[in-house]
Coordinates of C-alpha atoms in Angstrom, one line a residue:
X21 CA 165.8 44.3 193.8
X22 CA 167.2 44.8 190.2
X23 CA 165.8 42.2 187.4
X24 CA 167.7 41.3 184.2
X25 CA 165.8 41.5 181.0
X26 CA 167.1 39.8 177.6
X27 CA 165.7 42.5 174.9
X28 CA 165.6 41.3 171.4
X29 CA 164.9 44.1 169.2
X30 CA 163.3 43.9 165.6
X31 CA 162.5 47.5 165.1
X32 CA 164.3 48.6 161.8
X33 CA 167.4 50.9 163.0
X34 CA 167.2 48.9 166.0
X35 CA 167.8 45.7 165.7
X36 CA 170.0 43.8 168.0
X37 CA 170.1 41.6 171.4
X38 CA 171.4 43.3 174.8
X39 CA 170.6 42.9 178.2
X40 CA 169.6 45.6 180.4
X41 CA 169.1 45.8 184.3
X42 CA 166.4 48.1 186.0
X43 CA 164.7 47.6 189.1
X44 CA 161.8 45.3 189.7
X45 CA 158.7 46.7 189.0
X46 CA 159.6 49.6 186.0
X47 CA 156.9 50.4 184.0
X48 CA 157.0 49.4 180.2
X49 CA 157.0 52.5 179.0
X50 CA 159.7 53.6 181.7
X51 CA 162.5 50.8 180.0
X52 CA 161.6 51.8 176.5
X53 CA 162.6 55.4 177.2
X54 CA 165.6 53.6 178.7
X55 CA 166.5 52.2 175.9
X56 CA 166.6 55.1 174.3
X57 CA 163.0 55.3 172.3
X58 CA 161.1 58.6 172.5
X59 CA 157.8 58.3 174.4
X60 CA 155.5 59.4 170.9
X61 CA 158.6 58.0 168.4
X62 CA 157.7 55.3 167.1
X63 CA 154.8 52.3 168.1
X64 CA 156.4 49.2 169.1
X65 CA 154.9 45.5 170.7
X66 CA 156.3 44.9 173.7
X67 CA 156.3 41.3 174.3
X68 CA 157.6 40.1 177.9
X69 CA 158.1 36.6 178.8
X70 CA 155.8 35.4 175.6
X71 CA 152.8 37.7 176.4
X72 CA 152.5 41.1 174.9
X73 CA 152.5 43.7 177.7
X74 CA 151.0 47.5 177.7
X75 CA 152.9 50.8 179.0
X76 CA 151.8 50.9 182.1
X77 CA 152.4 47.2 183.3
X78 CA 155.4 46.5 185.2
X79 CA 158.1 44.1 185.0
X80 CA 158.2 42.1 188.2
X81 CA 160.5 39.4 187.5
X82 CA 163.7 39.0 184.8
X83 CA 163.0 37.8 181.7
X84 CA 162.8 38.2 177.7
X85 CA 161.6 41.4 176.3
X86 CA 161.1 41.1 172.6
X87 CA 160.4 44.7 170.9
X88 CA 158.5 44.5 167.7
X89 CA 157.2 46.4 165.0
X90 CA 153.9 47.0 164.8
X91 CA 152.8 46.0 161.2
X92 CA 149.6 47.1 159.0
X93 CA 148.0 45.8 156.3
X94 CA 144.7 45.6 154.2

């Protein structure tokens, strides 16, 4: 089974919307090297379908994939 996800990218030399098709069930991490990001490159929020997801969670279902940067302050 192959999902759709909607990715909305907010990363600085990212930015843009696309969609992008993978089978049901890829890891987090797994689409983000997909989409072309280095596994150690940069740290990103993943936020699927309104709730932020980790590396190792799946992606069962299609959906929105929002890919933020994670910010710091003090």
């Amino acid at each position: 089974m192959t999902i759709v996800l909607d990715i909305i990218s907010q990363i600085p030399r990212r930015k843009g919307s696309w969609q992008l098709e993978i089978p049901a069930g890829t890891a987090v991490q797994d689409m983000l090297v997909r989409l072309g990001f280095a596994p150690d490159e940069e740290e990103v929020l993943v936020v699927y379908n309104g709730k932020a997801v980790y590396p190792d969670d799946s992606l069962p279902d299609s959906g929105t994939v929002k890919l933020l940067p994670i910010l710091c302050g003090g």
